[in-house]
Amino acid sequence: KTSSETINIEFNNYFQLLEAIMSKWTAPQADAIYYKLLGYSEIAIAEILNIKQPAVNQRAKTASWNSIELIVNRYENLIKLKL
């Protein structure tokens, strides 16, 4: 928790959305998101998972990577502001 009730509410909402998104993932989608969160490129992920880059992209897309990335970026920005 933070000292800001507004931020706390915002992130509680994000966490509920993330839980709903993640509950629908397949294991291959979770693998792709795991490596994307670690900062690997799709080409590197493809090499690690022994698949082609378009397959990584498809897994990330169907796992709602764009939405997850927005939430992660928001969190990182707030941490930089020390909220």
XYZ file of N, CA and C in Angstrom:
249
model
N 0.833 -1.188 0.000
C 0.000 0.000 0.000
C 0.871 1.242 0.000
N 0.278 2.281 -0.548
C 0.954 3.569 -0.547
C 0.206 4.495 0.411
N 0.721 5.689 0.538
C 0.041 6.675 1.375
C -1.103 7.346 0.616
N -1.212 7.072 -0.666
C -2.252 7.665 -1.508
C -3.394 6.674 -1.709
N -4.543 7.009 -1.203
C -5.706 6.144 -1.371
C -6.093 6.034 -2.844
N -5.908 7.102 -3.596
C -6.213 7.091 -5.030
C -5.344 6.077 -5.764
N -4.054 6.077 -5.462
C -3.133 5.123 -6.091
C -3.485 3.705 -5.656
N -3.800 3.527 -4.382
C -4.173 2.195 -3.891
C -5.392 1.653 -4.636
N -6.389 2.475 -4.827
C -7.601 2.063 -5.545
C -7.257 1.744 -6.997
N -6.455 2.605 -7.615
C -6.051 2.387 -9.009
C -5.389 1.018 -9.170
N -4.434 0.710 -8.299
C -3.726 -0.554 -8.447
C -4.545 -1.758 -8.007
N -5.444 -1.595 -7.086
C -6.357 -2.702 -6.767
C -7.187 -3.058 -7.992
N -7.619 -2.038 -8.739
C -8.362 -2.290 -9.977
C -7.478 -2.990 -11.005
N -6.248 -2.523 -11.151
C -5.320 -3.176 -12.084
C -5.110 -4.636 -11.720
N -4.921 -4.906 -10.422
C -4.653 -6.278 -9.996
C -5.840 -7.187 -10.273
N -7.043 -6.667 -10.111
C -8.227 -7.469 -10.430
C -8.298 -7.765 -11.922
N -7.979 -6.752 -12.736
C -7.962 -6.975 -14.185
C -6.884 -7.971 -14.582
N -5.701 -7.844 -13.989
C -4.619 -8.777 -14.288
C -4.993 -10.204 -13.908
N -5.638 -10.342 -12.776
C -6.061 -11.683 -12.346
C -7.030 -12.291 -13.350
N -7.959 -11.490 -13.853
C -8.916 -11.975 -14.841
C -8.216 -12.353 -16.143
N -7.252 -11.532 -16.559
C -6.495 -11.827 -17.788
C -5.670 -13.091 -17.604
N -4.924 -13.166 -16.519
C -3.999 -14.278 -16.303
C -4.712 -15.610 -16.110
N -5.919 -15.580 -15.593
C -6.646 -16.829 -15.361
C -7.003 -17.539 -16.665
N -6.935 -16.819 -17.777
C -7.272 -17.392 -19.082
C -6.040 -17.818 -19.883
N -4.847 -17.558 -19.360
C -3.622 -17.908 -20.081
C -3.426 -19.404 -20.192
N -2.825 -19.790 -21.295
C -2.304 -21.141 -21.429
C -0.860 -21.124 -20.923
N -0.287 -22.274 -20.705
C 1.118 -22.342 -20.276
C 2.046 -21.700 -21.312
N 1.862 -21.941 -22.611
C 2.731 -21.282 -23.595
C 2.600 -19.747 -23.577
N 1.394 -19.244 -23.353
C 1.221 -17.794 -23.248
C 1.943 -17.254 -22.017
N 1.825 -17.961 -20.912
C 2.501 -17.539 -19.683
C 4.014 -17.519 -19.874
N 4.546 -18.500 -20.595
C 5.983 -18.522 -20.881
C 6.395 -17.274 -21.653
N 5.644 -16.934 -22.683
C 5.971 -15.771 -23.511
C 5.928 -14.492 -22.681
N 4.900 -14.340 -21.859
C 4.777 -13.132 -21.028
C 5.898 -13.072 -19.997
N 6.246 -14.199 -19.417
C 7.341 -14.247 -18.444
C 8.617 -13.655 -19.036
N 8.978 -14.110 -20.217
C 10.207 -13.621 -20.835
C 10.088 -12.172 -21.296
N 8.899 -11.768 -21.733
C 8.701 -10.362 -22.102
C 8.854 -9.468 -20.874
N 8.339 -9.901 -19.741
C 8.493 -9.119 -18.503
C 9.961 -9.009 -18.088
N 10.752 -10.006 -18.436
C 12.182 -9.962 -18.132
C 12.954 -9.110 -19.141
N 12.265 -8.632 -20.172
C 12.888 -7.728 -21.128
C 13.477 -8.379 -22.361
N 13.213 -9.660 -22.555
C 13.723 -10.349 -23.736
C 12.962 -9.905 -24.983
N 13.652 -9.859 -26.102
C 12.991 -9.571 -27.377
C 12.219 -10.816 -27.818
N 11.303 -10.613 -28.745
C 10.549 -11.757 -29.250
C 11.448 -12.749 -29.971
N 12.482 -12.255 -30.615
C 13.424 -13.154 -31.289
C 14.160 -14.008 -30.257
N 14.596 -13.380 -29.163
C 15.290 -14.131 -28.108
C 14.354 -15.138 -27.454
N 13.123 -14.734 -27.232
C 12.139 -15.647 -26.631
C 11.914 -16.842 -27.549
N 11.808 -16.573 -28.832
C 11.607 -17.656 -29.801
C 12.757 -18.657 -29.721
N 13.971 -18.154 -29.596
C 15.123 -19.051 -29.487
C 15.066 -19.869 -28.199
N 14.722 -19.222 -27.101
C 14.638 -19.917 -25.809
C 13.573 -21.013 -25.844
N 12.414 -20.678 -26.415
C 11.288 -21.616 -26.432
C 11.308 -22.560 -27.633
N 12.285 -22.351 -28.509
C 12.431 -23.189 -29.697
C 11.188 -23.137 -30.600
N 10.735 -21.891 -30.818
C 9.599 -21.634 -31.703
C 9.966 -20.455 -32.599
N 9.106 -20.101 -33.503
C 9.355 -18.962 -34.392
C 8.843 -17.669 -33.745
N 9.447 -16.554 -34.128
C 9.072 -15.254 -33.563
C 7.593 -14.934 -33.743
N 6.973 -15.206 -34.912
C 5.536 -14.924 -35.029
C 4.693 -15.690 -34.001
N 5.142 -16.876 -33.601
C 4.416 -17.637 -32.577
C 4.511 -16.944 -31.230
N 5.677 -16.363 -30.936
C 5.833 -15.600 -29.689
C 4.895 -14.404 -29.717
N 4.881 -13.709 -30.835
C 4.020 -12.537 -30.973
C 2.562 -12.901 -30.795
N 2.140 -13.999 -31.391
C 0.744 -14.443 -31.270
C 0.399 -14.805 -29.828
N 1.304 -15.502 -29.160
C 1.073 -15.861 -27.752
C 0.949 -14.607 -26.888
N 1.834 -13.665 -27.117
C 1.796 -12.427 -26.331
C 0.519 -11.641 -26.607
N 0.147 -11.582 -27.875
C -1.056 -10.844 -28.255
C -2.297 -11.443 -27.619
N -2.435 -12.767 -27.706
C -3.632 -13.409 -27.151
C -3.624 -13.428 -25.620
N -2.462 -13.179 -25.024
C -2.371 -13.084 -23.564
C -2.536 -11.637 -23.086
N -2.904 -10.731 -23.998
C -3.141 -9.307 -23.687
C -1.876 -8.581 -23.242
N -0.747 -8.875 -23.892
C 0.515 -8.250 -23.526
C 0.443 -6.726 -23.542
N -0.215 -6.130 -24.518
C -0.263 -4.667 -24.595
C -0.884 -4.061 -23.332
N -1.927 -4.667 -22.822
C -2.564 -4.177 -21.596
C -1.660 -4.367 -20.390
N -1.007 -5.505 -20.332
C -0.100 -5.782 -19.219
C 1.053 -4.791 -19.231
N 1.590 -4.535 -20.405
C 2.704 -3.599 -20.532
C 2.311 -2.198 -20.057
N 1.102 -1.767 -20.358
C 0.626 -0.463 -19.889
C 0.607 -0.390 -18.361
N 0.136 -1.443 -17.727
C 0.076 -1.480 -16.271
C 1.482 -1.494 -15.674
N 2.360 -2.282 -16.253
C 3.740 -2.342 -15.768
C 4.410 -0.975 -15.905
N 4.206 -0.321 -17.031
C 4.793 1.011 -17.237
C 4.246 2.021 -16.239
N 2.969 1.951 -15.961
C 2.358 2.863 -14.972
C 2.992 2.632 -13.604
N 3.138 1.378 -13.220
C 3.742 1.028 -11.937
C 5.177 1.552 -11.860
N 5.953 1.313 -12.910
C 7.342 1.775 -12.926
C 7.429 3.292 -12.821
N 6.524 4.003 -13.510
C 6.521 5.474 -13.434
C 6.198 5.958 -12.027
N 5.262 5.310 -11.371
C 4.919 5.708 -10.001
C 6.062 5.417 -9.030
N 6.767 4.330 -9.249
C 7.910 3.995 -8.400
C 8.989 5.069 -8.545
N 9.216 5.529 -9.777
C 10.191 6.591 -10.013
C 9.811 7.869 -9.275
N 8.506 8.110 -9.156
C 8.020 9.289 -8.446
C 7.998 9.074 -6.924
N 8.285 7.830 -6.512
C 8.324 7.434 -5.103
C 6.989 7.618 -4.403
N 5.929 7.187 -5.104
C 4.584 7.279 -4.499
C 4.245 5.997 -3.772
